[in-house]
mmCIF file of C-alpha atoms and ligand atoms in Angstrom:
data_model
loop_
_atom_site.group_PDB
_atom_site.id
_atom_site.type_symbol
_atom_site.label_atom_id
_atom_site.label_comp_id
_atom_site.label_asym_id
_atom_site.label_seq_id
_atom_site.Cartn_x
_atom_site.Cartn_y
_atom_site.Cartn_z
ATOM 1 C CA UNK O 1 129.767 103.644 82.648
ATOM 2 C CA UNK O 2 131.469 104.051 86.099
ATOM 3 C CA UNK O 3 131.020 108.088 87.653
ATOM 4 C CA UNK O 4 130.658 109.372 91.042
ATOM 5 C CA UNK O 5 128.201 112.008 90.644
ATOM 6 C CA UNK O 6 129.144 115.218 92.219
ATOM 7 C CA UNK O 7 126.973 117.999 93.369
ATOM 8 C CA UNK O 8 127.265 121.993 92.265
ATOM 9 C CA UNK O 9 127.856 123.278 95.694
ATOM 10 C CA UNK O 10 124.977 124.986 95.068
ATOM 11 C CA UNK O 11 122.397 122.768 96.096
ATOM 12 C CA UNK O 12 124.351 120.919 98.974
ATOM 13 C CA UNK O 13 122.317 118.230 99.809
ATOM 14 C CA UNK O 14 121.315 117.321 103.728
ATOM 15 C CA UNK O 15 123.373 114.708 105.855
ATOM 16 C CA UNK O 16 121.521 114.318 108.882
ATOM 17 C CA UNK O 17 123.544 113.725 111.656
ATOM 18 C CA UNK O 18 124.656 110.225 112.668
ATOM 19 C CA UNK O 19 124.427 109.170 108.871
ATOM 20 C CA UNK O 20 127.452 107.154 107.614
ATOM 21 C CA UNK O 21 128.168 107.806 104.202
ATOM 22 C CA UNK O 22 127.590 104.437 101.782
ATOM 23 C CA UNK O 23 128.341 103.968 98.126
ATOM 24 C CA UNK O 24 125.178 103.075 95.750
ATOM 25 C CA UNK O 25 126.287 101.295 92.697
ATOM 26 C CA UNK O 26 123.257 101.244 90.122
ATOM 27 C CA UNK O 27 123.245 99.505 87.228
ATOM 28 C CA UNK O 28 121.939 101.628 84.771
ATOM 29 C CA UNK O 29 120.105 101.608 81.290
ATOM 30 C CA UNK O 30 118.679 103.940 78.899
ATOM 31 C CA UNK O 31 116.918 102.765 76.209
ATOM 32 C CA UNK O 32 117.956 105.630 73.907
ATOM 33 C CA UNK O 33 121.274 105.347 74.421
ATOM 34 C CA UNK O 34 121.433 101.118 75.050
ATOM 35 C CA UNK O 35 125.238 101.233 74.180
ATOM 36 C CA UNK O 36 126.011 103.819 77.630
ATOM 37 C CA UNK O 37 124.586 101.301 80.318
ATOM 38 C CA UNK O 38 126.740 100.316 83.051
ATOM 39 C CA UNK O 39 127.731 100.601 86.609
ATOM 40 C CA UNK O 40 126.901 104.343 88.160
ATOM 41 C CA UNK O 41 128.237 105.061 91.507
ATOM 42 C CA UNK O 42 126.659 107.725 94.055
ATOM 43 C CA UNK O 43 127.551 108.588 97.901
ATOM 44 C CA UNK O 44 124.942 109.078 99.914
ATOM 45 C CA UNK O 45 124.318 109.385 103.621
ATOM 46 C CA UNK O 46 122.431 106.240 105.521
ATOM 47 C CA UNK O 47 121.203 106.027 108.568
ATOM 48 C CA UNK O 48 120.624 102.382 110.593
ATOM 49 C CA UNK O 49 116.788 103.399 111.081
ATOM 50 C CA UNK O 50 117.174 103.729 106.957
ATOM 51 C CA UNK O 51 115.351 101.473 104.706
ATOM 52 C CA UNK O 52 116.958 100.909 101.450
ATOM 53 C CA UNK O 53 114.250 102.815 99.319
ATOM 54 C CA UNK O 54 115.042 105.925 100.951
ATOM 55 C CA UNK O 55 118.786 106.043 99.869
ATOM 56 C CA UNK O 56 117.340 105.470 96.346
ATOM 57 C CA UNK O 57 114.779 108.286 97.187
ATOM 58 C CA UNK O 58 117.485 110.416 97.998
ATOM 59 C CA UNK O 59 119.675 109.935 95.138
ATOM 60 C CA UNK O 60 116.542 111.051 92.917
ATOM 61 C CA UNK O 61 115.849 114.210 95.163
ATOM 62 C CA UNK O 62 119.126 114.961 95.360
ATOM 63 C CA UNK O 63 121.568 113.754 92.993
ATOM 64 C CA UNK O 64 120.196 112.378 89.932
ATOM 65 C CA UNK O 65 116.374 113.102 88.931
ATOM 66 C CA UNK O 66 117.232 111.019 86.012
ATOM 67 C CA UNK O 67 117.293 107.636 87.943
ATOM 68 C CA UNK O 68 114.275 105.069 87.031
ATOM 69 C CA UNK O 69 112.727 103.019 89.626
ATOM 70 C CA UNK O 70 109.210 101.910 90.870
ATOM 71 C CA UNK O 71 108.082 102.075 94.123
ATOM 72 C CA UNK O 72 104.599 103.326 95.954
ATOM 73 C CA UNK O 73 103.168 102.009 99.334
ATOM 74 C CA UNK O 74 106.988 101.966 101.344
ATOM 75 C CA UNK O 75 105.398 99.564 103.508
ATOM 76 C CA UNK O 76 106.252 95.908 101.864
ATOM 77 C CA UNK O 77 102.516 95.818 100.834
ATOM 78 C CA UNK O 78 102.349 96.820 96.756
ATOM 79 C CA UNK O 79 105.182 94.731 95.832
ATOM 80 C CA UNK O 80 106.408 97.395 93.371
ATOM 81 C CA UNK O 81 110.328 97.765 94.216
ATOM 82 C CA UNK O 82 111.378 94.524 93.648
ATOM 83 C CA UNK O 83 114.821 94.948 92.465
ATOM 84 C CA UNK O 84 118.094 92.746 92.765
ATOM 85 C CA UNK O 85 120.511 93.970 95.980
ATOM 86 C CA UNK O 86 123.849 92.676 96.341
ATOM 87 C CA UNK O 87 122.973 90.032 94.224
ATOM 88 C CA UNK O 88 119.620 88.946 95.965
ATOM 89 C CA UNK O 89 116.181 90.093 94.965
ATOM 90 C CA UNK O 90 114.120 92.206 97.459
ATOM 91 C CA UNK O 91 111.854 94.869 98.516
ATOM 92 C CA UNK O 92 114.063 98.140 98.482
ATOM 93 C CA UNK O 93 111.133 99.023 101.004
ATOM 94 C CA UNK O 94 111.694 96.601 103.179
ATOM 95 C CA UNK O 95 115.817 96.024 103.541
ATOM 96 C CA UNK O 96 117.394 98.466 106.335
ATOM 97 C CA UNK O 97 120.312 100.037 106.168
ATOM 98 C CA UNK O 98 121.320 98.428 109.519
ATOM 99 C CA UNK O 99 121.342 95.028 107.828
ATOM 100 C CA UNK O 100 124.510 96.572 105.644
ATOM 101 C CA UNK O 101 126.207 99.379 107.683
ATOM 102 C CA UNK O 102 129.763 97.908 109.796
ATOM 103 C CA UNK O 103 130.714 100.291 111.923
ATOM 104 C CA UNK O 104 133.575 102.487 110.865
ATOM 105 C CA UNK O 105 133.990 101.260 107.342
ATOM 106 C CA UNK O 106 131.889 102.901 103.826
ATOM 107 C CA UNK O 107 130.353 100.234 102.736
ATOM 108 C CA UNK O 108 129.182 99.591 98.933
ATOM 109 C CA UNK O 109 125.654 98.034 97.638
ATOM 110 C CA UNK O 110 124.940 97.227 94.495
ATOM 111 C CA UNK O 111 121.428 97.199 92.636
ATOM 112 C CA UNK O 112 119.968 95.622 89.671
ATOM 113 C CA UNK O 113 116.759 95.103 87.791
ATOM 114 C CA UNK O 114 115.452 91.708 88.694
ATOM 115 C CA UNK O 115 116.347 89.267 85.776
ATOM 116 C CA UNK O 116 114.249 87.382 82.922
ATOM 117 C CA UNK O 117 111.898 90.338 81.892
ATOM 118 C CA UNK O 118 112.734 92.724 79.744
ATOM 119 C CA UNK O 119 114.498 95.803 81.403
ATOM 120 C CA UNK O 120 112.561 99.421 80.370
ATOM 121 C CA UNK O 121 115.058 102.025 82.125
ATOM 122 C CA UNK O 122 116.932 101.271 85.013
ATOM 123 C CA UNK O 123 115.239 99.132 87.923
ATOM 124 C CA UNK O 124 112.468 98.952 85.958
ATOM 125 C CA UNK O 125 111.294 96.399 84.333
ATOM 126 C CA UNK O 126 108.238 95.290 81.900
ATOM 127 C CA UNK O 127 105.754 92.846 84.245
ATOM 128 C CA UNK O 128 103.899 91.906 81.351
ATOM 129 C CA UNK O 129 105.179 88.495 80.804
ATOM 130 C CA UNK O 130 104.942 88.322 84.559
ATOM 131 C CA UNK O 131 101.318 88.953 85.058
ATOM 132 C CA UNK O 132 100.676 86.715 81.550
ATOM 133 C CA UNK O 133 101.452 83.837 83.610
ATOM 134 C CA UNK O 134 99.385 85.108 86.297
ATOM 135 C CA UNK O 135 96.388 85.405 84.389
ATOM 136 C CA UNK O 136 96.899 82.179 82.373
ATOM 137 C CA UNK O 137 96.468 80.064 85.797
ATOM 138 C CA UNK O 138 93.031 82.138 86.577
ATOM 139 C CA UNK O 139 93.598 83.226 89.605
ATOM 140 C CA UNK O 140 89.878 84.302 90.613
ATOM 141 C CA UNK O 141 86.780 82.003 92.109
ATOM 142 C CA UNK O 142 85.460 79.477 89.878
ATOM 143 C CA UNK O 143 81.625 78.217 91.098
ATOM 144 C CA UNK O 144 79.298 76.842 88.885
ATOM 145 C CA UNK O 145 75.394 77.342 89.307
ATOM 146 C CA UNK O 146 73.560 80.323 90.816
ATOM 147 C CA UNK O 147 74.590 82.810 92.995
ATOM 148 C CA UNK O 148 74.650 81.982 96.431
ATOM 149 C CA UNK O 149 71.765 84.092 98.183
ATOM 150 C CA UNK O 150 74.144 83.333 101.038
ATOM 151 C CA UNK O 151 77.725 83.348 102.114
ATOM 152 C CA UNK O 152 79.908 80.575 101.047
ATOM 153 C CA UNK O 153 80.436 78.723 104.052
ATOM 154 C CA UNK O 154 84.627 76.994 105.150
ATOM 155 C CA UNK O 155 85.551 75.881 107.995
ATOM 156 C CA UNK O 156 89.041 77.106 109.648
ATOM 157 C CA UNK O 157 90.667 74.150 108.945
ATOM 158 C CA UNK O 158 89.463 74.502 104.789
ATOM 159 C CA UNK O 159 90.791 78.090 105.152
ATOM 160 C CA UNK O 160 94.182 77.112 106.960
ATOM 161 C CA UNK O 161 94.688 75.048 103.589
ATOM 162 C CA UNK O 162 95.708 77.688 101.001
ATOM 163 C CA UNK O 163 96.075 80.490 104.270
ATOM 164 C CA UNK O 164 100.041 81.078 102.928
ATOM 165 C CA UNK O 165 99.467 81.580 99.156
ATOM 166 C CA UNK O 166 96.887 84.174 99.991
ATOM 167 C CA UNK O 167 99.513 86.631 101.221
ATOM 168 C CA UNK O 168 101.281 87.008 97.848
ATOM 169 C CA UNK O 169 101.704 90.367 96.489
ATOM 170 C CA UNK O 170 103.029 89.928 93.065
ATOM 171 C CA UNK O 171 105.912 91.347 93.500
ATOM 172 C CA UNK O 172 108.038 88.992 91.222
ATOM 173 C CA UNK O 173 110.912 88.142 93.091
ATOM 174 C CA UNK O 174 110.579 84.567 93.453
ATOM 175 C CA UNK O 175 109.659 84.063 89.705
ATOM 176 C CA UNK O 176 112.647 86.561 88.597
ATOM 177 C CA UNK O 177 114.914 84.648 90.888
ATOM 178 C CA UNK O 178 113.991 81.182 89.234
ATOM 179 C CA UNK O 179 116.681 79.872 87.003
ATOM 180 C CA UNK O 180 114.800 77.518 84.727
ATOM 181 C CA UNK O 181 112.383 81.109 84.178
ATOM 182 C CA UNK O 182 115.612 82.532 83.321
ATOM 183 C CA UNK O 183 116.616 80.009 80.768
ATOM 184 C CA UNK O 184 112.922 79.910 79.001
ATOM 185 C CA UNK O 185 110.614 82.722 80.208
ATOM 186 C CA UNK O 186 107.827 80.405 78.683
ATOM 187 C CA UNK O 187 107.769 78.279 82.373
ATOM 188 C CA UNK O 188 104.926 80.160 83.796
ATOM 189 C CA UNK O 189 107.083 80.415 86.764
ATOM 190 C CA UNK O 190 106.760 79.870 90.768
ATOM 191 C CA UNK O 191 104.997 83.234 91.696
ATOM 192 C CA UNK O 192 101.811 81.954 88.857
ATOM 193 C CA UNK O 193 102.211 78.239 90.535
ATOM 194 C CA UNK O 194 101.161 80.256 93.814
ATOM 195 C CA UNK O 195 98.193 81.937 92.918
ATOM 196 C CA UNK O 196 96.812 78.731 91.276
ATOM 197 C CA UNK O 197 97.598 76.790 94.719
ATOM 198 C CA UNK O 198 95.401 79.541 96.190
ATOM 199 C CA UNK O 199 92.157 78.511 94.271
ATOM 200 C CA UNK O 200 93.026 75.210 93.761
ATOM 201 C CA UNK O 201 93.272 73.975 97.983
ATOM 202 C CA UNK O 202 89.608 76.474 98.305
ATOM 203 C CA UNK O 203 86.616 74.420 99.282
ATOM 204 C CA UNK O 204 84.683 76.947 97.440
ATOM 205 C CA UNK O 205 86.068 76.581 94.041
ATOM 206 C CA UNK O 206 85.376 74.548 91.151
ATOM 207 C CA UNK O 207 87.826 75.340 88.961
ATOM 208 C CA UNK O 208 90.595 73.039 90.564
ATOM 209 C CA UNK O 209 90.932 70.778 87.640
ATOM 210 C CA UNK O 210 90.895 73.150 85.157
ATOM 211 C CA UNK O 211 93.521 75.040 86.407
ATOM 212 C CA UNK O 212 95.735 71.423 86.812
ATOM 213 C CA UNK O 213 95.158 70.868 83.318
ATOM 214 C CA UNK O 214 96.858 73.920 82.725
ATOM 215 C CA UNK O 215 99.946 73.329 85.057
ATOM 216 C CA UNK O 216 100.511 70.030 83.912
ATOM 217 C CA UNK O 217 101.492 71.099 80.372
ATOM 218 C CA UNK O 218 104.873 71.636 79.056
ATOM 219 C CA UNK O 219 105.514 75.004 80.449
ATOM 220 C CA UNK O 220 103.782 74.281 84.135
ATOM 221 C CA UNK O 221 104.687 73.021 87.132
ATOM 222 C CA UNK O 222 107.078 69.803 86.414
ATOM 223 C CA UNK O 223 109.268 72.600 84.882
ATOM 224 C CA UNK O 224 110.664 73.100 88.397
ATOM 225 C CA UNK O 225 113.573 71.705 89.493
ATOM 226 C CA UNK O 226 112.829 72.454 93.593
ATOM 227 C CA UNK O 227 116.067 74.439 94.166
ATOM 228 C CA UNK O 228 114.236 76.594 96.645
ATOM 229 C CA UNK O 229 115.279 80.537 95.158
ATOM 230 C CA UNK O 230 112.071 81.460 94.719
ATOM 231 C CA UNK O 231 111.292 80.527 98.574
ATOM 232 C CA UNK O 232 114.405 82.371 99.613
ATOM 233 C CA UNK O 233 113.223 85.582 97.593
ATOM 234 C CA UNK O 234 109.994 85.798 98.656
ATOM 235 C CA UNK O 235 109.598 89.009 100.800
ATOM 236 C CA UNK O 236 106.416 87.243 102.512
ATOM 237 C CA UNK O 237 107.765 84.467 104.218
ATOM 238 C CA UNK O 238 105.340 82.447 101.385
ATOM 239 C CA UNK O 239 106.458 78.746 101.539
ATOM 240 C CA UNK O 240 106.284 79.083 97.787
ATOM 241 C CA UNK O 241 108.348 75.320 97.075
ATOM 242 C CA UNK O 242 106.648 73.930 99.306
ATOM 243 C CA UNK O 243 103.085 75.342 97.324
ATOM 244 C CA UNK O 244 104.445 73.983 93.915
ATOM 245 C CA UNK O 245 105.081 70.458 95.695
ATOM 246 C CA UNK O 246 101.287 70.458 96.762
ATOM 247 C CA UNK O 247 100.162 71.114 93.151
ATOM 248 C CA UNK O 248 102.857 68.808 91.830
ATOM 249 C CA UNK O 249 101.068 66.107 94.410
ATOM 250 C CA UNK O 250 97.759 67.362 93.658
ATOM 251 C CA UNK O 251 97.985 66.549 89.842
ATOM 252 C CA UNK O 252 99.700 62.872 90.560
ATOM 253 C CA UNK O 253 96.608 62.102 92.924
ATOM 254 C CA UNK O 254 93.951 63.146 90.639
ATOM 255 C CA UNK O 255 94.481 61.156 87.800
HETATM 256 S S1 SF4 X 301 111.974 75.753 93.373
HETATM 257 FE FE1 SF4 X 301 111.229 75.590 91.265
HETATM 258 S S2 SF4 X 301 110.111 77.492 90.887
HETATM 259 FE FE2 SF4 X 301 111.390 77.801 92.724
HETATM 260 S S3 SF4 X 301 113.263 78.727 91.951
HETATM 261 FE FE3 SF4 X 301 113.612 76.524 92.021
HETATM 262 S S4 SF4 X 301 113.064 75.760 89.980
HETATM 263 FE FE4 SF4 X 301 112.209 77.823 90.166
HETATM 264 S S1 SF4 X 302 105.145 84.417 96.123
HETATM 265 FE FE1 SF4 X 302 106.304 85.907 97.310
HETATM 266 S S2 SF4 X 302 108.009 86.490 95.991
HETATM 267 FE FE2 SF4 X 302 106.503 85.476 94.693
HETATM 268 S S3 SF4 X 302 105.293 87.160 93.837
HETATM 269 FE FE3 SF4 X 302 104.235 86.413 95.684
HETATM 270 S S4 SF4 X 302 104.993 87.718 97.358
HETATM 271 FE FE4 SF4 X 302 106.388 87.995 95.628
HETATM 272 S S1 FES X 303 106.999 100.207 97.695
HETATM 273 FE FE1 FES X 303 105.293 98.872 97.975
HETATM 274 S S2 FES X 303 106.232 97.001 98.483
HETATM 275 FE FE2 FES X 303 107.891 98.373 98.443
#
């Protein structure tokens, strides 16, 4: 499938002035009509100031109300528009249009669902598998005894220690950028190898063996190969190689 959509003159839709006009090609799907997916094309008008969300937003409004695609905060905080762009997976919400716009040429960009879980319609895709591996790590405080009638006391320094895992938002683009989760969606995958570091480097927690055991079996952590994707993906600035070398250390020093 390869169409530029065109619009009943009707229902113009609004270029605001200074936009340059840029071509959206989405790759799309439709699960009840699987053999139809393919390439779509649509012009629509960007400005610099425009993230990339809003050109989506637009084509939805304006062009085609039949176009799938998650999204809700806008602000690079819910992590739910992770989607593949010119190849690369990011935040639609957090890519502006003055990143791809040269001056006096119409540009193209391309979007995909993010790969290795199963596509529903569109950019959409089924997290399931995703948050599986999330939950499989247990990625909550472990403490054994009785409840603390205080507050659990850490120094700065203990906090510093996990401080860049904490600021995932599960928005799957380092694990959906992994090849080796690509090839065997069983690997539990860098963004669950994260949220374990989290709990595992907190002075508070008890559960930091348990949750070794678990990455030290066939589908955990000496699944990755350390080709650094899933630290180029990640829309937080996590360190997120660097977090699965830790554990990786973490389980060769406690045995
Ligand atoms: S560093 Fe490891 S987890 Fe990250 S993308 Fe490469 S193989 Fe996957
Ligand atoms: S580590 Fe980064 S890329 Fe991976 S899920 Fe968390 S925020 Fe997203
Ligand atoms: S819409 Fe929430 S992170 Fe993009």
């Amino acid at each position: 499938m390869t169409a530029a959509v065109d619009t009943p003159a009707s229902v113009q839709p609004p270029v605001p002035p200074g936009s340059t006009m840029v071509t959206i090609k989405v790759y799309r799907f439709n699960p009840e009509d699987p053999d139809a997916a393919g390439w779509q094309s649509y012009r629509v008008p960007a400005l610099p100031s425009d993230r990339f969300l809003n050109l989506l937003l637009y084509i939805k409004g304006y062009l085609d109300g039949t176009l799938t695609f998650r999204r809700s905060c806008a602000h690079g905080v819910c992590g739910s528009d992770a989607m593949r762009i010119n190849g690369v997976n990011r935040l639609a919400c957090k890519m502006l249009m003055k990143d791809f716009l040269v001056e006096g040429k119409e540009i193209t960009v391309t979007v995909e669902p993010i790969r290795g879980l199963p596509v529903e319609k569109d950019l959409v895709v089924d997290m399931e598998p995703f948050f599986d591996a999330f939950r499989a790590v247990k990625p909550f405080l472990m403490t054994s005894g009785n409840e603390p009638t205080r507050e659990r006391i850490q120094s700065p320094t203990d906090r510093e220690r996990f401080d860049d895992t904490t600021k995932c938002i599960l928005c799957a683009c380092c694990t959906t950028s992994c090849p080796v989760y690509w090839m065997d969606g069983s690997y539990f995958g860098p963004a669950a190898i994260v949220n374990a570091h989290r709990f595992i480097f907190d002075s508070r927690d008890e559960g930091a063996a348990e949750r070794l055991e678990i990455l030290n079996g066939v589908d955990g952590v000496w699944r990755c190969r350390t080709t650094f994707n899933c630290t180029d993906a990640c829309p937080r600035g996590i360190q997120v190689t660097k977090a699965i070398q830790e554990v990786k250390r973490a389980l060769l020093f406690s045995r």
